């Protein structure tokens, strides 16, 4: 492809002069538009060319700062996502998932976990259903008021009836059953709308007959009664739940989970428990006379993979940064914030990212097998990684762990770098603001030149139009005189 060239100011001026001389030599028929265009272009060519080059350079700088800020931000976000996903965290292991399963809480350190759990009773919620069928789920029962009360209860030996109830502190919940919503569907919707911890649903049998089912939250403190307190039709009373209720039967009672953790007997209102074994969420799934052992396992393979992924991503970020800082072609080669970012990234392998650890514990990513090459890129020393995962698995895990309160770890380090990079006071954010201000100034200068060009074009057009008219008049006079002289000299 043949390269295109931009006319220089001197060549444009020469072109304009030549056009003028050519036009004047003819004495008429001047191409005013072309002449004016050439003169105006000659006047502003140097400034226009300089501003165009400056605008192009600034646009590249703006694009460069945006690219770097986005790249670093995405690097930090990707590492955070990896750290919060749980795959890099030591996980608890249950010896019997049919009794209890275990999962790690975010940020927990579970190396060396050793606990035992025995479960004698699961937490259940009170459940009831009506015993007298209603013709259909849309059959109207009648308006009135149902009162829902939460508390504790005792039940019959077979668990089908409530024998005693003690209301909890607080006001009962009033459920108004209004005209147009007196069917079991309407009543269930009215109860659910209260969000009181009791869920109502309608169950139909094979004949289409409908029953109201009520289920409470788990725990002995979540028992409930339902009483028709305003029942003009007398039909709402068949929905009563509580001591002496005849229209409903209990299918389960409200009770706590009972378990023993490391020899200590405890009760909880839920089968999901996070406050008994440090850093572990227990999910009770069954009962057993045999204790369940809780231990832990370190995700060695996942950590190895993450180290490799980190190195690969770092090298991609470094490549983008060094391209922007190339001494010959980089648009940000003179940008102090970009240079500072490069120094910060290169120091990452030697900067301690773990504090308050035992002597001999790795504190930098360089000490766990991430080494810096001569060209600044990173690589993985597999032998050092393997040794670190064997001797200091907690430290390696901590480097990749995420915490909202700690400044330890790679996630915190990269987040700090990302924030510094985007700072509008001293980072690339400040550079971007400066370049945008410069771009605005160049755009204004270009607008000013356009205004001046228009004014000059108008002025020259008027001047050459006047000149053209005078030349035409002179030529007309010249023609008249010539004709007269020719007539005088004509032989008789």
Short mmCIF file of C-alpha atoms in Angstrom, two decimals:
data_model
loop_
_atom_site.label_atom_id
_atom_site.label_comp_id
_atom_site.label_asym_id
_atom_site.label_seq_id
_atom_site.Cartn_x
_atom_site.Cartn_y
_atom_site.Cartn_z
CA UNK A 1 0.00 0.00 0.00
CA UNK A 2 1.35 3.43 -0.95
CA UNK A 3 1.48 5.67 2.15
CA UNK A 4 -0.57 8.85 2.10
CA UNK A 5 1.02 12.15 3.02
CA UNK A 6 -0.41 15.30 4.55
CA UNK A 7 0.48 18.57 2.71
CA UNK A 8 2.90 20.74 4.66
CA UNK A 9 2.22 24.40 5.36
CA UNK A 10 4.87 25.48 2.80
CA UNK A 11 3.47 23.26 0.04
CA UNK A 12 -0.04 24.55 0.68
CA UNK A 13 1.22 28.17 0.52
CA UNK A 14 3.04 27.51 -2.77
CA UNK A 15 -0.08 25.93 -4.21
CA UNK A 16 -2.18 28.95 -3.23
CA UNK A 17 0.33 31.39 -4.76
CA UNK A 18 0.47 29.43 -7.99
CA UNK A 19 -3.33 29.43 -8.21
CA UNK A 20 -3.36 33.21 -7.75
CA UNK A 21 -0.69 33.88 -10.41
CA UNK A 22 -2.40 31.55 -12.86
CA UNK A 23 -5.76 33.22 -12.33
CA UNK A 24 -4.40 36.78 -12.64
CA UNK A 25 -2.45 35.95 -15.79
CA UNK A 26 -5.67 35.08 -17.55
CA UNK A 27 -7.15 38.42 -16.67
CA UNK A 28 -10.59 36.90 -16.08
CA UNK A 29 -12.42 33.76 -15.06
CA UNK A 30 -10.74 33.48 -11.68
CA UNK A 31 -11.80 30.32 -9.71
CA UNK A 32 -12.48 32.30 -6.55
CA UNK A 33 -13.65 29.32 -4.47
CA UNK A 34 -10.53 27.28 -5.18
CA UNK A 35 -8.26 30.26 -4.62
CA UNK A 36 -9.87 31.17 -1.28
CA UNK A 37 -9.75 27.56 -0.12
CA UNK A 38 -6.04 27.33 -0.93
CA UNK A 39 -5.21 30.59 0.85
CA UNK A 40 -7.21 29.69 3.97
CA UNK A 41 -5.63 26.25 4.11
CA UNK A 42 -2.19 27.79 3.74
CA UNK A 43 -2.88 30.20 6.60
CA UNK A 44 -3.91 27.52 9.11
CA UNK A 45 -2.22 24.34 7.84
CA UNK A 46 0.60 24.35 10.39
CA UNK A 47 -1.68 24.92 13.38
CA UNK A 48 -4.26 22.43 12.15
CA UNK A 49 -1.63 19.74 11.59
CA UNK A 50 -0.11 20.29 15.03
CA UNK A 51 -3.49 20.13 16.76
CA UNK A 52 -4.47 16.99 14.85
CA UNK A 53 -1.29 15.23 15.91
CA UNK A 54 -1.77 16.36 19.50
CA UNK A 55 -5.39 15.20 19.52
CA UNK A 56 -4.37 11.78 18.21
CA UNK A 57 -1.70 11.43 20.90
CA UNK A 58 -4.07 12.49 23.68
CA UNK A 59 -6.76 10.07 22.46
CA UNK A 60 -4.22 7.25 22.68
CA UNK A 61 -3.31 8.34 26.22
CA UNK A 62 -6.95 8.43 27.29
CA UNK A 63 -7.49 4.98 25.79
CA UNK A 64 -4.32 3.71 27.48
CA UNK A 65 -5.31 4.87 30.96
CA UNK A 66 -8.78 3.38 30.53
CA UNK A 67 -7.31 0.07 29.37
CA UNK A 68 -4.90 -0.16 32.30
CA UNK A 69 -7.45 0.77 34.95
CA UNK A 70 -9.90 -1.77 33.53
CA UNK A 71 -7.23 -4.48 33.28
CA UNK A 72 -6.05 -4.06 36.87
CA UNK A 73 -9.63 -3.85 38.17
CA UNK A 74 -10.59 -7.06 36.36
CA UNK A 75 -7.47 -8.79 37.71
CA UNK A 76 -8.41 -7.88 41.28
CA UNK A 77 -12.06 -8.82 40.75
CA UNK A 78 -11.18 -12.20 39.24
CA UNK A 79 -8.94 -13.06 42.19
CA UNK A 80 -11.66 -11.98 44.63
CA UNK A 81 -14.20 -14.19 42.86
CA UNK A 82 -11.80 -17.11 43.07
CA UNK A 83 -11.08 -16.47 46.76
CA UNK A 84 -14.74 -16.16 47.73
CA UNK A 85 -15.79 -19.23 45.77
CA UNK A 86 -14.65 -21.54 48.57
CA UNK A 87 -12.60 -23.86 46.36
CA UNK A 88 -9.31 -22.56 47.81
CA UNK A 89 -10.39 -22.92 51.41
CA UNK A 90 -9.68 -25.87 53.68
CA UNK A 91 -12.96 -27.76 53.89
CA UNK A 92 -14.45 -29.66 56.81
CA UNK A 93 -15.16 -33.34 56.24
CA UNK A 94 -17.93 -35.30 57.98
CA UNK A 95 -17.54 -39.02 58.58
CA UNK A 96 -21.31 -39.51 58.11
CA UNK A 97 -23.20 -37.13 55.84
CA UNK A 98 -26.43 -38.97 56.65
CA UNK A 99 -26.27 -37.44 60.11
CA UNK A 100 -24.45 -34.13 59.62
CA UNK A 101 -22.84 -32.34 56.70
CA UNK A 102 -20.30 -29.57 57.18
CA UNK A 103 -19.17 -26.57 55.13
CA UNK A 104 -16.63 -23.83 55.77
CA UNK A 105 -17.68 -20.32 56.68
CA UNK A 106 -16.08 -17.52 54.67
CA UNK A 107 -12.59 -16.68 55.90
CA UNK A 108 -12.42 -19.60 58.32
CA UNK A 109 -9.10 -21.34 59.04
CA UNK A 110 -9.85 -25.02 59.46
CA UNK A 111 -6.49 -26.73 59.25
CA UNK A 112 -6.24 -29.39 61.95
CA UNK A 113 -10.01 -29.45 62.57
CA UNK A 114 -11.00 -32.29 64.92
CA UNK A 115 -14.47 -32.40 66.49
CA UNK A 116 -17.16 -34.96 67.21
CA UNK A 117 -20.91 -34.46 66.87
CA UNK A 118 -23.74 -36.69 68.07
CA UNK A 119 -27.33 -35.92 67.01
CA UNK A 120 -30.20 -37.33 69.04
CA UNK A 121 -33.05 -35.18 67.71
CA UNK A 122 -33.63 -33.01 64.65
CA UNK A 123 -35.33 -29.64 64.84
CA UNK A 124 -38.85 -29.71 63.42
CA UNK A 125 -41.61 -27.21 62.89
CA UNK A 126 -45.21 -27.58 63.95
CA UNK A 127 -47.46 -28.76 61.13
CA UNK A 128 -51.21 -29.18 61.06
CA UNK A 129 -54.02 -29.78 58.62
CA UNK A 130 -57.78 -29.63 58.79
CA UNK A 131 -59.59 -32.94 59.26
CA UNK A 132 -62.96 -31.89 57.84
CA UNK A 133 -62.81 -31.52 54.05
CA UNK A 134 -64.21 -28.49 52.25
CA UNK A 135 -66.03 -29.23 49.00
CA UNK A 136 -63.50 -27.37 46.86
CA UNK A 137 -60.59 -25.04 47.46
CA UNK A 138 -62.73 -22.13 46.23
CA UNK A 139 -65.79 -22.87 48.39
CA UNK A 140 -66.68 -19.80 50.51
CA UNK A 141 -66.53 -20.29 54.28
CA UNK A 142 -67.40 -16.85 55.60
CA UNK A 143 -65.90 -13.59 56.75
CA UNK A 144 -64.33 -13.06 60.15
CA UNK A 145 -61.04 -12.81 62.01
CA UNK A 146 -58.35 -15.40 62.69
CA UNK A 147 -55.75 -14.79 65.41
CA UNK A 148 -52.31 -16.35 64.98
CA UNK A 149 -50.20 -16.65 68.15
CA UNK A 150 -46.60 -17.88 68.43
CA UNK A 151 -45.11 -19.51 71.53
CA UNK A 152 -44.11 -22.85 73.05
CA UNK A 153 -46.26 -25.94 73.33
CA UNK A 154 -46.41 -29.46 74.68
CA UNK A 155 -48.01 -32.25 72.71
CA UNK A 156 -49.73 -35.58 73.27
CA UNK A 157 -47.59 -38.70 73.27
CA UNK A 158 -48.57 -39.52 69.71
CA UNK A 159 -47.91 -35.92 68.64
CA UNK A 160 -51.32 -35.38 67.05
CA UNK A 161 -52.73 -32.92 69.59
CA UNK A 162 -51.55 -29.91 71.59
CA UNK A 163 -51.95 -30.29 75.35
CA UNK A 164 -50.52 -26.96 76.55
CA UNK A 165 -49.45 -23.64 75.05
CA UNK A 166 -47.58 -20.58 76.32
CA UNK A 167 -47.71 -17.48 74.15
CA UNK A 168 -44.48 -15.65 73.46
CA UNK A 169 -44.02 -11.99 74.28
CA UNK A 170 -45.50 -9.70 71.68
CA UNK A 171 -48.89 -9.15 70.16
CA UNK A 172 -50.74 -11.91 68.32
CA UNK A 173 -51.18 -11.54 64.58
CA UNK A 174 -54.65 -10.65 63.36
CA UNK A 175 -55.70 -12.10 60.01
CA UNK A 176 -58.84 -10.53 58.57
CA UNK A 177 -60.90 -12.74 56.26
CA UNK A 178 -62.87 -10.40 54.03
CA UNK A 179 -65.68 -10.89 51.54
CA UNK A 180 -64.48 -12.26 48.22
CA UNK A 181 -61.55 -14.06 49.86
CA UNK A 182 -63.24 -16.50 52.24
CA UNK A 183 -62.27 -19.71 50.43
CA UNK A 184 -59.37 -21.84 51.63
CA UNK A 185 -57.26 -20.27 48.86
CA UNK A 186 -58.18 -16.79 50.07
CA UNK A 187 -57.57 -17.68 53.72
CA UNK A 188 -54.16 -19.21 52.92
CA UNK A 189 -53.18 -16.08 50.99
CA UNK A 190 -54.26 -13.84 53.90
CA UNK A 191 -52.19 -15.86 56.39
CA UNK A 192 -49.10 -15.87 54.14
CA UNK A 193 -49.39 -12.12 53.59
CA UNK A 194 -48.62 -11.60 57.30
CA UNK A 195 -45.14 -13.16 56.94
CA UNK A 196 -45.45 -14.37 60.52
CA UNK A 197 -43.35 -17.51 60.14
CA UNK A 198 -46.34 -19.74 59.47
CA UNK A 199 -46.90 -20.89 55.90
CA UNK A 200 -50.38 -21.85 54.71
CA UNK A 201 -51.21 -23.99 51.70
CA UNK A 202 -54.23 -25.80 50.32
CA UNK A 203 -54.10 -29.54 49.62
CA UNK A 204 -56.73 -31.35 47.54
CA UNK A 205 -57.43 -35.07 47.50
CA UNK A 206 -58.42 -37.27 44.56
CA UNK A 207 -62.06 -36.19 44.88
CA UNK A 208 -61.18 -32.49 44.79
CA UNK A 209 -61.97 -31.96 48.47
CA UNK A 210 -59.72 -29.33 50.02
CA UNK A 211 -57.78 -29.13 53.29
CA UNK A 212 -55.82 -26.25 54.86
CA UNK A 213 -52.23 -27.11 55.79
CA UNK A 214 -50.17 -24.91 58.16
CA UNK A 215 -46.41 -25.22 58.73
CA UNK A 216 -44.33 -23.25 61.21
CA UNK A 217 -40.59 -22.61 61.44
CA UNK A 218 -38.37 -25.14 63.21
CA UNK A 219 -37.64 -24.85 66.91
CA UNK A 220 -39.59 -25.29 70.12
CA UNK A 221 -40.22 -21.53 70.36
CA UNK A 222 -42.04 -21.57 67.00
CA UNK A 223 -45.20 -23.41 68.03
CA UNK A 224 -48.42 -21.63 67.08
CA UNK A 225 -52.16 -21.53 67.61
CA UNK A 226 -54.83 -20.30 65.19
CA UNK A 227 -58.16 -19.18 66.62
CA UNK A 228 -61.32 -17.86 64.98
CA UNK A 229 -62.06 -14.80 67.14
CA UNK A 230 -64.83 -13.33 64.98
CA UNK A 231 -66.80 -15.99 63.16
CA UNK A 232 -70.37 -15.00 62.26
CA UNK A 233 -70.91 -18.07 60.06
CA UNK A 234 -69.26 -20.47 62.50
CA UNK A 235 -67.30 -22.01 59.63
CA UNK A 236 -63.90 -20.50 60.44
CA UNK A 237 -63.76 -22.36 63.77
CA UNK A 238 -63.05 -25.61 61.94
CA UNK A 239 -59.63 -24.12 61.12
CA UNK A 240 -58.66 -23.65 64.80
CA UNK A 241 -55.27 -25.02 65.84
CA UNK A 242 -54.40 -25.36 69.52
CA UNK A 243 -55.42 -26.95 72.81
CA UNK A 244 -58.85 -28.56 72.41
CA UNK A 245 -59.10 -27.90 68.67
CA UNK A 246 -61.29 -30.54 67.00
CA UNK A 247 -61.20 -29.56 63.32
CA UNK A 248 -57.46 -29.98 62.85
CA UNK A 249 -54.81 -32.57 63.60
CA UNK A 250 -51.09 -32.05 64.16
CA UNK A 251 -48.70 -33.92 61.90
CA UNK A 252 -45.57 -32.74 63.74
CA UNK A 253 -44.69 -30.63 66.75
CA UNK A 254 -42.26 -27.75 67.18
CA UNK A 255 -39.02 -28.98 68.75
CA UNK A 256 -35.33 -28.08 68.95
CA UNK A 257 -32.45 -30.06 67.57
CA UNK A 258 -30.56 -31.90 70.29
CA UNK A 259 -26.91 -32.70 69.80
CA UNK A 260 -23.65 -33.17 71.62
CA UNK A 261 -20.52 -31.39 70.35
CA UNK A 262 -17.21 -32.50 71.81
CA UNK A 263 -19.02 -33.85 74.86
CA UNK A 264 -21.22 -30.79 75.47
CA UNK A 265 -25.00 -31.27 75.09
CA UNK A 266 -26.74 -28.37 73.34
CA UNK A 267 -30.04 -27.50 71.68
CA UNK A 268 -30.70 -25.31 68.68
CA UNK A 269 -33.91 -24.19 67.00
CA UNK A 270 -32.61 -24.97 63.52
CA UNK A 271 -30.87 -27.84 61.80
CA UNK A 272 -28.46 -25.34 60.23
CA UNK A 273 -25.97 -24.39 62.94
CA UNK A 274 -22.97 -22.06 62.62
CA UNK A 275 -22.05 -21.23 66.22
CA UNK A 276 -20.85 -24.52 67.67
CA UNK A 277 -17.73 -25.49 65.70
CA UNK A 278 -15.54 -22.49 64.87
CA UNK A 279 -15.58 -21.67 61.17
CA UNK A 280 -17.96 -24.52 60.31
CA UNK A 281 -21.62 -24.56 59.34
CA UNK A 282 -23.31 -27.79 60.40
CA UNK A 283 -26.39 -29.10 58.62
CA UNK A 284 -28.12 -31.80 60.64
CA UNK A 285 -29.64 -34.44 58.38
CA UNK A 286 -30.39 -37.38 60.69
CA UNK A 287 -29.87 -38.95 64.08
CA UNK A 288 -27.44 -41.61 65.24
CA UNK A 289 -26.14 -43.18 68.40
CA UNK A 290 -22.63 -43.04 66.96
CA UNK A 291 -20.64 -39.81 67.05
CA UNK A 292 -19.74 -38.22 63.73
CA UNK A 293 -16.11 -37.13 63.32
CA UNK A 294 -15.34 -33.75 61.76
CA UNK A 295 -11.90 -33.32 60.18
CA UNK A 296 -10.53 -31.11 57.41
CA UNK A 297 -8.77 -31.38 54.06
CA UNK A 298 -6.61 -28.80 52.28
CA UNK A 299 -7.49 -28.17 48.58
CA UNK A 300 -3.91 -28.73 47.41
CA UNK A 301 -4.74 -29.21 43.72
CA UNK A 302 -6.98 -26.13 43.63
CA UNK A 303 -4.28 -23.99 45.25
CA UNK A 304 -1.68 -25.23 42.75
CA UNK A 305 -4.01 -24.39 39.90
CA UNK A 306 -4.73 -20.95 41.36
CA UNK A 307 -1.02 -20.16 41.62
CA UNK A 308 -0.60 -20.98 37.93
CA UNK A 309 -3.70 -18.98 36.98
CA UNK A 310 -2.46 -16.01 39.00
CA UNK A 311 0.92 -16.07 37.24
CA UNK A 312 -0.68 -16.31 33.79
CA UNK A 313 -3.04 -13.42 34.48
CA UNK A 314 -0.28 -11.30 36.00
CA UNK A 315 1.84 -11.79 32.88
CA UNK A 316 -1.05 -10.68 30.68
CA UNK A 317 -1.49 -7.54 32.78
CA UNK A 318 2.25 -6.88 32.63
CA UNK A 319 2.24 -7.26 28.83
CA UNK A 320 -0.54 -4.69 28.51
CA UNK A 321 1.28 -2.30 30.83
CA UNK A 322 4.67 -2.60 29.13
CA UNK A 323 3.07 -1.99 25.74
CA UNK A 324 1.60 1.25 27.05
CA UNK A 325 5.01 2.21 28.47
CA UNK A 326 7.13 1.27 25.45
CA UNK A 327 9.86 3.97 25.18
CA UNK A 328 9.27 4.36 21.44
CA UNK A 329 5.60 3.64 20.76
CA UNK A 330 3.85 3.57 24.14
CA UNK A 331 1.25 6.34 24.54
CA UNK A 332 1.88 6.39 28.31
CA UNK A 333 5.68 6.22 28.14
CA UNK A 334 5.97 9.50 30.05
CA UNK A 335 3.11 8.93 32.48
CA UNK A 336 4.27 8.89 36.12
CA UNK A 337 1.20 6.99 37.36
CA UNK A 338 1.71 4.20 34.82
CA UNK A 339 5.39 3.98 35.79
CA UNK A 340 4.38 3.78 39.45
CA UNK A 341 1.94 0.95 38.66
CA UNK A 342 4.72 -0.99 36.94
CA UNK A 343 7.01 -0.60 39.96
CA UNK A 344 4.22 -1.69 42.31
CA UNK A 345 3.42 -4.82 40.31
CA UNK A 346 7.08 -5.79 40.04
CA UNK A 347 7.44 -5.50 43.82
CA UNK A 348 4.51 -7.83 44.42
CA UNK A 349 6.63 -10.97 44.68
CA UNK A 350 8.81 -9.55 47.44
CA UNK A 351 6.23 -7.55 49.39
CA UNK A 352 4.99 -9.33 52.56
CA UNK A 353 1.26 -10.00 52.26
CA UNK A 354 0.94 -11.97 55.51
CA UNK A 355 1.58 -10.37 58.89
CA UNK A 356 1.69 -11.59 62.48
CA UNK A 357 2.69 -15.13 61.52
CA UNK A 358 5.10 -17.54 63.14
CA UNK A 359 8.79 -17.33 62.32
CA UNK A 360 9.67 -19.33 59.24
CA UNK A 361 6.19 -18.99 57.74
CA UNK A 362 6.16 -17.74 54.14
CA UNK A 363 4.93 -14.15 53.92
CA UNK A 364 5.50 -13.36 50.22
CA UNK A 365 4.33 -15.06 47.05
CA UNK A 366 7.97 -15.43 46.08
CA UNK A 367 8.46 -17.72 49.07
CA UNK A 368 5.68 -20.07 47.96
CA UNK A 369 7.12 -20.61 44.47
CA UNK A 370 6.15 -17.59 42.35
CA UNK A 371 9.41 -16.20 40.98
CA UNK A 372 10.29 -13.16 38.89
CA UNK A 373 12.11 -13.67 35.59
CA UNK A 374 14.69 -11.27 34.14
CA UNK A 375 12.12 -9.69 31.83
CA UNK A 376 9.78 -9.00 34.75
CA UNK A 377 7.32 -11.78 34.00
CA UNK A 378 6.44 -14.38 36.63
CA UNK A 379 6.82 -18.13 36.52
CA UNK A 380 6.06 -21.03 38.85
CA UNK A 381 8.75 -23.00 40.66
CA UNK A 382 6.90 -26.30 41.08
CA UNK A 383 9.33 -27.67 43.66
CA UNK A 384 8.96 -24.62 45.91
CA UNK A 385 5.17 -24.68 45.53
CA UNK A 386 5.04 -28.34 46.53
CA UNK A 387 7.27 -27.69 49.53
CA UNK A 388 5.15 -24.73 50.66
CA UNK A 389 1.92 -26.73 50.37
CA UNK A 390 3.48 -29.53 52.42
CA UNK A 391 5.14 -27.44 55.13
CA UNK A 392 2.94 -24.33 55.26
CA UNK A 393 -0.47 -25.09 53.72
CA UNK A 394 -2.17 -22.57 56.04
CA UNK A 395 0.06 -19.76 54.76
CA UNK A 396 -0.58 -20.59 51.11
CA UNK A 397 -4.30 -20.74 51.77
CA UNK A 398 -4.19 -17.46 53.69
CA UNK A 399 -2.48 -15.73 50.76
CA UNK A 400 -5.42 -16.64 48.52
CA UNK A 401 -8.12 -16.13 51.16
CA UNK A 402 -10.59 -13.25 51.10
CA UNK A 403 -11.54 -11.14 54.09
CA UNK A 404 -13.54 -7.94 54.44
CA UNK A 405 -11.57 -6.91 57.53
CA UNK A 406 -8.00 -8.12 56.97
CA UNK A 407 -5.29 -6.50 54.84
CA UNK A 408 -3.56 -9.86 54.47
CA UNK A 409 -3.45 -11.83 51.24
CA UNK A 410 -3.24 -11.32 47.51
CA UNK A 411 -6.84 -10.20 47.20
CA UNK A 412 -6.29 -7.32 49.60
CA UNK A 413 -2.98 -6.42 47.92
CA UNK A 414 -4.50 -6.33 44.43
CA UNK A 415 -7.55 -4.46 45.64
CA UNK A 416 -5.24 -1.83 47.13
CA UNK A 417 -3.33 -1.61 43.84
CA UNK A 418 -6.58 -1.28 41.91
CA UNK A 419 -7.82 1.52 44.16
CA UNK A 420 -4.49 3.35 43.90
CA UNK A 421 -4.45 2.92 40.14
CA UNK A 422 -7.90 4.46 39.70
CA UNK A 423 -7.25 7.30 42.18
CA UNK A 424 -8.15 10.70 40.73
CA UNK A 425 -5.61 12.31 43.05
CA UNK A 426 -2.40 10.51 42.11
CA UNK A 427 -3.19 7.39 40.06
CA UNK A 428 -4.17 6.75 36.47
CA UNK A 429 -7.51 8.27 37.32
CA UNK A 430 -5.70 11.58 37.76
CA UNK A 431 -3.85 11.02 34.48
CA UNK A 432 -7.12 10.31 32.69
CA UNK A 433 -8.61 13.53 34.07
CA UNK A 434 -5.56 15.48 32.92
CA UNK A 435 -5.68 13.98 29.43
CA UNK A 436 -9.39 14.67 29.13
CA UNK A 437 -8.79 18.29 30.11
CA UNK A 438 -6.08 18.49 27.45
CA UNK A 439 -8.40 16.95 24.88
CA UNK A 440 -11.02 19.58 25.69
CA UNK A 441 -8.44 22.34 25.26
CA UNK A 442 -7.35 20.94 21.88
CA UNK A 443 -10.97 20.64 20.76
CA UNK A 444 -11.55 24.29 21.70
CA UNK A 445 -8.43 25.34 19.78
CA UNK A 446 -9.67 23.41 16.76
CA UNK A 447 -13.05 25.11 17.06
CA UNK A 448 -11.32 28.49 17.24
CA UNK A 449 -9.34 27.73 14.07
CA UNK A 450 -12.53 26.65 12.32
CA UNK A 451 -14.15 29.95 13.31
CA UNK A 452 -11.13 31.95 12.13
CA UNK A 453 -11.02 29.96 8.88
CA UNK A 454 -14.66 30.70 8.19
CA UNK A 455 -14.12 34.40 8.85
CA UNK A 456 -11.07 34.54 6.57
CA UNK A 457 -12.87 32.61 3.86
CA UNK A 458 -15.77 35.05 3.95
CA UNK A 459 -13.46 38.07 3.85
CA UNK A 460 -11.35 36.75 0.94
CA UNK A 461 -14.39 35.69 -1.02
CA UNK A 462 -15.78 39.21 -0.77
CA UNK A 463 -12.43 40.75 -1.73
CA UNK A 464 -11.88 38.53 -4.76
CA UNK A 465 -15.46 38.98 -5.88
CA UNK A 466 -14.90 42.74 -5.88
CA UNK A 467 -11.58 42.34 -7.70
CA UNK A 468 -13.14 40.06 -10.27
CA UNK A 469 -15.83 42.62 -10.96
CA UNK A 470 -13.23 45.36 -11.46
CA UNK A 471 -11.13 43.18 -13.76
CA UNK A 472 -14.20 42.41 -15.82
CA UNK A 473 -14.96 46.13 -16.07
CA UNK A 474 -11.40 46.91 -17.11
CA UNK A 475 -11.51 44.23 -19.79
CA UNK A 476 -14.80 45.61 -21.06
CA UNK A 477 -13.26 49.08 -21.36
CA UNK A 478 -10.19 47.60 -23.00
CA UNK A 479 -12.36 45.86 -25.58
CA UNK A 480 -14.30 49.06 -26.29
CA UNK A 481 -11.12 51.09 -26.79
CA UNK A 482 -9.63 48.44 -29.01
CA UNK A 483 -12.69 48.42 -31.19
CA UNK A 484 -12.59 52.22 -31.45
CA UNK A 485 -8.92 52.26 -32.38
CA UNK A 486 -9.47 49.54 -34.92
CA UNK A 487 -12.29 51.61 -36.39
CA UNK A 488 -10.10 54.73 -36.60
CA UNK A 489 -7.31 52.90 -38.30
CA UNK A 490 -9.57 51.18 -40.76
CA UNK A 491 -8.87 52.37 -44.32
CA UNK A 492 -11.67 54.40 -45.89
#
